[in-house]
Short mmCIF file of C-alpha atoms in Angstrom, two decimals:
data_model
loop_
_atom_site.label_atom_id
_atom_site.label_comp_id
_atom_site.label_asym_id
_atom_site.label_seq_id
_atom_site.Cartn_x
_atom_site.Cartn_y
_atom_site.Cartn_z
CA MET A 1 -38.27 3.88 -29.44
CA THR A 2 -36.83 6.85 -31.29
CA VAL A 3 -36.86 10.51 -30.50
CA GLY A 4 -39.64 11.03 -32.98
CA ASP A 5 -42.07 8.38 -31.82
CA CYS A 6 -41.47 8.73 -28.11
CA SER A 7 -45.00 9.31 -26.81
CA LEU A 8 -44.74 10.87 -23.41
CA THR A 9 -48.35 11.67 -22.68
CA MET A 10 -49.30 14.01 -19.92
CA PRO A 11 -52.72 14.82 -18.51
CA SER A 12 -52.93 18.51 -19.40
CA LYS A 13 -52.11 20.42 -22.56
CA ALA A 14 -49.59 22.62 -20.76
CA ASP A 15 -47.80 19.55 -19.46
CA THR A 16 -47.75 18.01 -22.91
CA GLU A 17 -46.14 21.14 -24.27
CA ARG A 18 -43.52 21.04 -21.54
CA LEU A 19 -42.82 17.44 -22.37
CA VAL A 20 -42.25 18.33 -25.97
CA ASP A 21 -39.87 20.92 -24.64
CA ILE A 22 -37.99 18.24 -22.74
CA THR A 23 -37.72 16.11 -25.88
CA GLU A 24 -36.25 19.10 -27.68
CA LEU A 25 -33.88 19.73 -24.80
CA VAL A 26 -32.70 16.11 -24.94
CA GLN A 27 -32.01 16.42 -28.64
CA ALA A 28 -30.24 19.74 -28.29
CA TYR A 29 -28.13 19.24 -25.19
CA SER A 30 -27.45 15.52 -24.62
CA GLY A 31 -24.06 15.66 -26.34
CA LEU A 32 -22.90 18.74 -24.44
CA LEU A 33 -24.04 17.34 -21.11
CA PHE A 34 -22.33 14.04 -21.88
CA ARG A 35 -19.02 15.82 -22.46
CA VAL A 36 -19.43 17.88 -19.29
CA ALA A 37 -20.08 14.75 -17.20
CA HIS A 38 -17.30 12.85 -18.97
CA SER A 39 -14.73 15.54 -18.17
CA VAL A 40 -15.29 14.80 -14.49
CA LEU A 41 -15.95 11.06 -14.57
CA ARG A 42 -13.86 9.83 -17.54
CA SER A 43 -16.32 6.97 -17.96
CA ARG A 44 -18.78 6.76 -20.83
CA THR A 45 -21.27 4.67 -18.86
CA ASP A 46 -21.27 6.98 -15.87
CA ALA A 47 -21.46 10.07 -18.06
CA GLU A 48 -24.52 8.66 -19.84
CA ASP A 49 -26.17 7.89 -16.52
CA VAL A 50 -25.60 11.49 -15.48
CA VAL A 51 -27.25 12.77 -18.68
CA GLN A 52 -30.29 10.60 -17.94
CA ASP A 53 -30.39 11.87 -14.37
CA VAL A 54 -30.25 15.47 -15.60
CA PHE A 55 -33.37 15.09 -17.71
CA VAL A 56 -35.19 13.16 -15.00
CA ARG A 57 -34.46 16.14 -12.72
CA VAL A 58 -35.71 18.49 -15.43
CA LEU A 59 -38.90 16.46 -15.66
CA GLU A 60 -39.37 16.64 -11.92
CA ARG A 61 -38.98 20.44 -12.08
CA ARG A 62 -40.93 20.91 -15.31
CA THR A 63 -43.26 23.45 -13.71
CA MET A 64 -40.38 25.88 -13.26
CA LEU A 65 -38.92 25.51 -16.77
CA ASP A 66 -40.51 28.79 -17.86
CA GLU A 67 -38.58 30.63 -15.16
CA VAL A 68 -35.17 29.39 -16.27
CA GLN A 69 -33.27 32.27 -17.85
CA GLN A 70 -30.28 30.48 -19.35
CA MET A 71 -31.38 26.96 -20.13
CA ARG A 72 -28.00 25.83 -21.44
CA VAL A 73 -26.08 27.01 -18.36
CA TRP A 74 -28.78 25.66 -16.05
CA LEU A 75 -28.55 22.19 -17.62
CA VAL A 76 -24.75 22.23 -17.60
CA ARG A 77 -24.76 23.18 -13.95
CA ILE A 78 -27.09 20.28 -13.09
CA ALA A 79 -24.90 17.87 -15.06
CA TRP A 80 -21.75 19.26 -13.47
CA ASN A 81 -23.09 18.89 -9.93
CA LEU A 82 -24.45 15.40 -10.55
CA ALA A 83 -21.12 14.34 -12.04
CA LEU A 84 -19.16 15.72 -9.08
CA ASP A 85 -21.52 13.93 -6.73
CA ARG A 86 -21.04 10.65 -8.58
CA ARG A 87 -17.29 11.24 -8.77
CA ARG A 88 -17.02 10.98 -4.98
CA ARG A 89 -18.10 7.35 -5.18
CA VAL A 90 -15.54 6.28 -7.81
CA ARG A 91 -12.00 5.14 -7.01
CA PRO A 92 -9.67 7.54 -8.88
CA GLU A 93 -7.05 4.98 -9.89
CA GLN A 94 -9.69 2.75 -11.46
CA MET A 95 -11.01 5.71 -13.43
CA GLU A 96 -7.61 6.85 -14.75
CA ASP A 97 -6.48 3.35 -15.75
CA GLU A 98 -9.43 2.75 -18.04
CA PHE A 99 -9.56 6.15 -19.64
CA ALA A 100 -5.80 6.51 -20.16
CA ALA A 101 -5.62 3.08 -21.83
CA GLN A 102 -8.47 3.98 -24.21
CA LEU A 103 -6.92 7.31 -25.03
CA ALA A 104 -3.43 5.97 -25.59
CA THR A 105 -4.54 3.25 -28.03
CA LYS A 106 -6.27 5.92 -30.10
CA SER A 107 -3.37 8.35 -30.23
CA VAL A 108 -0.32 6.08 -30.76
CA GLY A 109 0.59 2.67 -32.08
CA PRO A 110 0.35 -0.51 -30.00
CA GLU A 111 4.10 -0.53 -29.19
CA GLN A 112 3.99 2.90 -27.60
CA ALA A 113 0.50 2.59 -26.15
CA LEU A 114 1.61 1.31 -22.76
CA ALA A 115 4.14 4.09 -22.18
CA GLU A 116 1.69 6.69 -23.46
CA ALA A 117 -1.05 5.35 -21.18
CA ARG A 118 1.30 5.68 -18.20
CA ARG A 119 2.12 9.27 -19.11
CA MET A 120 -1.56 10.13 -19.41
CA GLU A 121 -2.34 8.36 -16.16
CA ALA A 122 0.33 10.50 -14.48
CA VAL A 123 -1.21 13.69 -15.90
CA LEU A 124 -4.74 12.68 -14.92
CA ARG A 125 -3.57 11.70 -11.45
CA GLU A 126 -1.94 15.09 -10.97
CA ILE A 127 -5.06 16.83 -12.24
CA GLU A 128 -6.98 15.09 -9.48
CA ARG A 129 -4.47 16.39 -6.92
CA LEU A 130 -4.87 20.03 -7.97
CA PRO A 131 -6.76 22.39 -5.66
CA ARG A 132 -10.47 21.93 -6.24
CA ALA A 133 -11.23 25.29 -7.90
CA GLU A 134 -8.28 24.94 -10.30
CA ARG A 135 -9.17 21.34 -11.12
CA HIS A 136 -12.78 22.24 -11.85
CA ALA A 137 -11.83 25.15 -14.11
CA LEU A 138 -9.31 23.06 -16.02
CA LEU A 139 -11.72 20.15 -16.55
CA LEU A 140 -14.62 22.35 -17.58
CA ALA A 141 -12.33 24.09 -20.05
CA THR A 142 -11.97 20.79 -21.91
CA VAL A 143 -15.61 21.14 -23.04
CA ASP A 144 -15.09 23.15 -26.18
CA GLU A 145 -18.70 24.27 -26.54
CA LEU A 146 -18.50 26.26 -23.31
CA GLY A 147 -17.15 29.80 -23.43
CA THR A 148 -15.44 31.49 -20.51
CA ALA A 149 -18.63 33.37 -19.61
CA GLU A 150 -20.63 30.13 -19.36
CA MET A 151 -17.87 28.44 -17.38
CA ALA A 152 -17.87 31.40 -15.01
CA GLU A 153 -21.65 31.00 -14.53
CA VAL A 154 -21.35 27.28 -13.82
CA LEU A 155 -18.44 27.68 -11.41
CA GLY A 156 -19.80 30.81 -9.74
CA LYS A 157 -16.67 32.87 -10.55
CA SER A 158 -15.87 35.91 -12.65
CA GLU A 159 -14.52 35.42 -16.16
CA SER A 160 -11.09 36.73 -15.22
CA GLY A 161 -11.20 34.47 -12.16
CA VAL A 162 -11.80 31.44 -14.38
CA ARG A 163 -8.94 32.41 -16.69
CA ALA A 164 -6.65 32.83 -13.68
CA LEU A 165 -7.68 29.43 -12.31
CA ILE A 166 -6.94 27.71 -15.63
CA PHE A 167 -3.57 29.41 -15.84
CA ARG A 168 -2.63 28.47 -12.28
CA ALA A 169 -3.86 24.91 -12.79
CA ARG A 170 -1.66 24.39 -15.84
CA LYS A 171 1.32 25.97 -14.18
CA ARG A 172 0.96 23.88 -11.03
CA LEU A 173 0.39 20.75 -13.09
CA ARG A 174 3.55 21.37 -15.10
CA GLU A 175 5.59 21.99 -11.97
CA ARG A 176 4.34 18.94 -10.15
CA LEU A 177 4.81 16.65 -13.14
CA GLY A 178 8.34 17.99 -13.43
CA GLN A 179 9.09 17.37 -9.77
CA ARG A 180 7.78 13.82 -9.89
CA GLY A 181 9.69 13.02 -13.04
CA GLU A 182 7.19 10.42 -14.23
CA LEU A 183 7.11 11.58 -17.83
CA VAL B 1 18.52 26.46 -19.07
CA ARG B 2 18.17 24.35 -22.19
CA ASP B 3 17.37 21.31 -20.08
CA ASP B 4 14.66 23.28 -18.31
CA ILE B 5 13.08 24.28 -21.61
CA ARG B 6 13.14 20.75 -22.90
CA PHE B 7 11.71 19.49 -19.57
CA ASP B 8 8.87 22.02 -19.60
CA SER B 9 7.94 21.30 -23.16
CA ARG B 10 7.71 17.60 -22.37
CA GLU B 11 5.33 18.33 -19.48
CA ASP B 12 3.30 20.70 -21.64
CA ASP B 13 3.14 18.15 -24.40
CA ALA B 14 1.78 15.45 -22.08
CA ILE B 15 -0.74 17.85 -20.53
CA GLU B 16 -1.91 19.05 -23.93
CA ARG B 17 -2.32 15.51 -25.30
CA THR B 18 -4.33 14.45 -22.27
CA LEU B 19 -6.60 17.49 -22.35
CA THR B 20 -7.09 17.09 -26.10
CA GLY B 21 -8.13 13.48 -25.45
CA LEU B 22 -10.74 14.72 -23.01
CA ARG B 23 -11.87 17.38 -25.48
CA GLN B 24 -12.38 14.93 -28.32
CA VAL B 25 -14.72 12.56 -26.52
CA GLU B 26 -17.83 11.93 -28.59
CA PRO B 27 -21.16 10.93 -27.08
CA PRO B 28 -22.20 7.32 -27.79
CA ALA B 29 -24.65 6.57 -30.60
CA GLY B 30 -28.30 6.46 -29.59
CA LEU B 31 -27.75 8.52 -26.45
CA GLU B 32 -30.84 10.68 -27.02
CA ASP B 33 -33.10 7.65 -27.48
CA ARG B 34 -31.87 6.01 -24.31
CA VAL B 35 -32.25 9.24 -22.34
CA LEU B 36 -35.81 9.71 -23.60
CA ARG B 37 -36.64 6.11 -22.72
CA ALA B 38 -35.30 6.62 -19.19
CA VAL B 39 -37.35 9.80 -18.80
CA HIS B 40 -40.40 7.99 -20.14
CA ASP B 41 -39.92 5.08 -17.69
CA LYS B 42 -39.50 7.49 -14.83
CA MET B 43 -42.71 9.23 -15.76
CA GLU B 44 -44.64 5.96 -15.99
CA ILE B 45 -43.50 4.99 -12.51
CA ALA B 46 -44.43 8.43 -11.17
CA LYS B 47 -47.90 8.21 -12.73
CA ASP B 48 -48.67 4.70 -11.43
CA PRO B 49 -46.33 3.73 -8.63
CA VAL B 50 -48.15 0.44 -7.89
CA ASP B 51 -49.02 -0.87 -11.31
CA SER B 52 -51.59 -3.70 -11.19
CA ARG B 53 -50.11 -5.20 -14.37
CA ARG B 54 -46.79 -5.72 -12.65
CA TRP B 55 -48.27 -6.82 -9.30
CA PRO B 56 -50.63 -9.82 -9.54
CA ALA B 57 -53.49 -10.17 -7.04
CA TRP B 58 -51.83 -12.98 -5.11
CA ALA B 59 -48.78 -10.81 -4.53
CA SER B 60 -50.92 -8.09 -2.98
CA TRP B 61 -52.60 -10.56 -0.63
CA ALA B 62 -49.24 -12.13 0.24
CA GLY B 63 -47.89 -8.68 1.00
CA LEU B 64 -50.82 -7.86 3.27
CA GLY B 65 -50.43 -11.19 5.10
CA PHE B 66 -46.71 -10.63 5.54
CA ALA B 67 -47.27 -7.13 6.89
CA ALA B 68 -49.87 -8.38 9.40
CA ALA B 69 -47.60 -11.22 10.57
CA THR B 70 -44.68 -8.81 10.98
CA ALA B 71 -46.83 -6.42 13.03
CA LEU B 72 -47.99 -9.25 15.32
CA LEU B 73 -44.42 -10.48 15.73
CA MET B 74 -43.19 -7.00 16.64
CA VAL B 75 -45.96 -6.57 19.25
CA ALA B 76 -45.07 -9.96 20.75
CA ILE B 77 -41.37 -9.08 20.88
CA ALA B 78 -42.13 -5.70 22.44
CA LEU B 79 -44.27 -7.26 25.17
CA HIS B 80 -41.78 -10.01 25.89
CA GLY B 81 -38.83 -7.64 25.74
CA HIS B 82 -40.51 -5.29 28.23
CA ASP B 83 -40.67 -8.01 30.91
CA GLY B 84 -37.39 -9.58 30.02
CA SER B 85 -35.45 -6.36 29.88
CA LYS B 86 -36.09 -5.68 33.56
CA SER B 87 -34.48 -8.87 34.77
CA GLU B 88 -31.74 -8.60 32.18
CA HIS B 89 -31.00 -5.03 33.21
CA GLN B 90 -30.77 -6.07 36.84
CA ALA B 91 -28.55 -9.01 36.08
CA VAL B 92 -26.12 -7.15 33.86
CA SER B 93 -25.92 -3.69 35.38
CA ALA B 94 -25.87 -4.63 39.05
CA PRO B 95 -22.34 -6.04 39.18
CA ALA B 96 -20.91 -3.67 36.58
CA THR B 97 -22.10 -0.42 38.15
CA ARG B 98 -20.68 -0.04 41.60
CA LEU B 99 -22.92 2.48 43.22
CA PRO B 100 -21.42 4.60 45.95
CA ASP B 101 -22.80 4.77 49.42
CA THR B 102 -25.31 7.42 48.44
CA THR B 103 -27.40 4.62 46.97
CA ALA B 104 -27.95 3.40 50.41
CA VAL B 105 -29.58 6.69 51.28
CA VAL B 106 -31.69 6.84 48.17
CA ASN B 107 -32.68 3.17 48.26
CA PRO B 108 -31.92 1.32 51.45
CA PRO B 109 -31.00 -2.31 50.75
CA ARG B 110 -33.62 -4.88 51.44
CA ASN B 111 -32.90 -8.30 52.71
CA GLU B 112 -34.58 -10.74 50.43
CA PHE B 113 -35.27 -12.98 53.40
CA ASP B 114 -36.98 -10.35 55.52
CA GLY B 115 -40.26 -10.84 53.74
CA ALA B 116 -40.41 -7.28 52.40
CA THR B 117 -40.98 -6.62 48.72
CA SER B 118 -37.76 -5.82 46.85
CA VAL B 119 -37.78 -2.25 45.50
CA ARG B 120 -35.42 -1.27 42.70
CA PRO B 121 -34.13 2.32 42.49
CA ALA B 122 -35.82 4.37 39.82
CA LYS B 123 -33.85 4.71 36.56
CA HIS B 124 -33.25 8.46 36.92
CA GLN B 125 -31.97 7.93 40.44
CA VAL B 126 -29.46 5.36 39.25
CA HIS B 127 -28.28 7.62 36.45
CA GLN B 128 -27.86 10.52 38.85
CA VAL B 129 -25.79 8.43 41.24
CA VAL B 130 -23.65 7.05 38.44
CA ARG B 131 -22.95 10.56 37.17
CA GLU B 132 -21.95 11.67 40.63
CA ALA B 133 -19.69 8.64 40.95
CA HIS B 134 -18.00 9.39 37.62
CA PRO B 135 -17.59 13.14 37.22
CA LYS B 136 -15.64 12.64 34.00
CA HIS B 137 -18.94 11.87 32.29
CA LEU B 138 -19.89 15.48 32.77
CA ALA B 139 -16.80 16.80 31.02
CA SER B 140 -17.29 17.60 27.35
CA PHE B 141 -14.94 16.28 24.71
CA LEU B 142 -11.91 18.35 23.80
CA ALA B 143 -12.22 20.48 20.69
CA PRO B 144 -10.31 19.09 17.69
CA GLU B 145 -6.98 20.69 16.89
CA PRO B 146 -7.18 23.65 14.50
CA PRO B 147 -5.83 23.02 10.97
CA LEU B 148 -2.20 23.87 10.22
CA THR B 149 -1.42 27.28 8.76
CA ASP B 150 0.25 27.50 5.36
CA GLU B 151 3.60 28.24 7.01
CA GLU B 152 3.23 25.24 9.34
CA LYS B 153 2.42 23.02 6.39
CA ILE B 154 5.59 24.15 4.64
CA LEU B 155 7.66 23.46 7.76
CA GLN B 156 6.05 20.02 8.01
CA ARG B 157 6.90 19.31 4.37
CA ILE B 158 10.51 20.36 4.91
CA ALA B 159 10.76 18.14 7.99
CA ARG B 160 9.33 15.12 6.20
CA SER B 161 11.00 15.38 2.81
CA GLY B 162 14.32 16.99 3.74
CA ASP B 163 13.87 19.24 0.71
CA GLN B 164 15.27 22.68 1.63
CA ARG B 165 13.77 24.58 -1.29
CA PRO B 166 10.44 25.44 0.41
CA TRP B 167 12.41 27.57 2.95
CA ALA B 168 12.52 30.22 0.24
CA ILE B 169 8.72 30.52 0.33
CA LEU B 170 8.87 31.53 3.99
CA ASN B 171 11.15 34.44 3.14
CA PRO B 172 8.89 37.48 2.42
CA GLU B 173 11.33 38.97 -0.10
CA THR B 174 11.66 35.77 -2.09
CA ARG B 175 7.91 35.27 -1.96
CA ALA B 176 7.21 38.82 -3.18
CA ARG B 177 9.67 38.30 -6.05
CA ASP B 178 8.00 34.98 -6.99
CA GLU B 179 4.55 36.56 -6.88
CA ALA B 180 5.67 39.42 -9.10
CA ALA B 181 7.14 36.96 -11.59
CA SER B 182 3.97 34.88 -11.50
CA GLU B 183 1.84 37.98 -12.05
CA ALA B 184 3.93 38.95 -15.06
CA GLU B 185 3.62 35.43 -16.45
CA PHE B 186 -0.16 35.49 -16.01
CA GLU B 187 -0.45 38.83 -17.78
CA GLN B 188 1.52 37.34 -20.63
CA PHE B 189 -0.90 34.35 -20.65
CA GLU B 190 -3.89 36.71 -20.62
CA GLN B 191 -2.54 38.68 -23.58
CA GLY B 192 -1.83 35.47 -25.41
CA SER B 193 -5.33 34.08 -24.85
CA LYS B 194 -7.09 37.26 -26.03
#
């Protein structure tokens, strides 16, 4: 099945139109939603599951699609909340190990990969220990497609509040990494 | 000072590399197709939750039979348990619950050899007597301790780690100076990010 030949038939014409809308939404936003979910979960499989769940939710609420003002922010917020919900069920150390190892092998040679993976694990571990609001702002900021205004909408903060949270998160992260001396 | 600069840049470097790694994640190939397939499957299930193609006729009959047998079994257990629970309740609770003398007033003891029918105290009467015998059951549980204040947390950290530096945070003057410095640093960050 491809995007083009996916025949999602619905009883009424209005429903069929909405379904076409969902297909378009999948094409337009899957990548963005994947990155949003991945920033929280650091697992490709889990992030993909979240994207699927987002569009299943959209399908369940298809009657209210016309009322949604900012589709992009609405979808990101669903993905963000689903990812946070799933995150509670994952052991953090398991998550960091896998992702840091993948990342390190991409960025440096095999000799340095182990040390680099440990450094990244330390950073990711400290990110998880940040206060929740700071952690959320910092992670959402890693999704390049999202501007500060959209991040503020998703997090329910003002734009200046989001900028302050990112600043404080980085500062605290730097201090804590320095105190621990793991790098 | 030079050591501090070098130290900070090392932390910043590690943070930046990690965040860049998160930023550069690409979605897997075929993601859209798989998402559409999942949505499609979900819709099919919603349209026809009990699909006759997936459930053969014998399975339906087997399911009905199983449900009927389960219902009969539950009725039988309920009936049996009703009779059995009385004797079990008497056997277990009688020695464990030492009723005070008031029981004698509520339900005078009967001699099983005097030919009279044995009468058990009603359940609510037993409960009332037990509550009277154990007034602690009436007391509510104590409220949990309130969370520590920020200052208490700092004191706790000092006590545990032996690190004296956090004392400075408790000093209002030092704290005000730190906050002013932090504010200035943030303004610098804001100007830099604009």
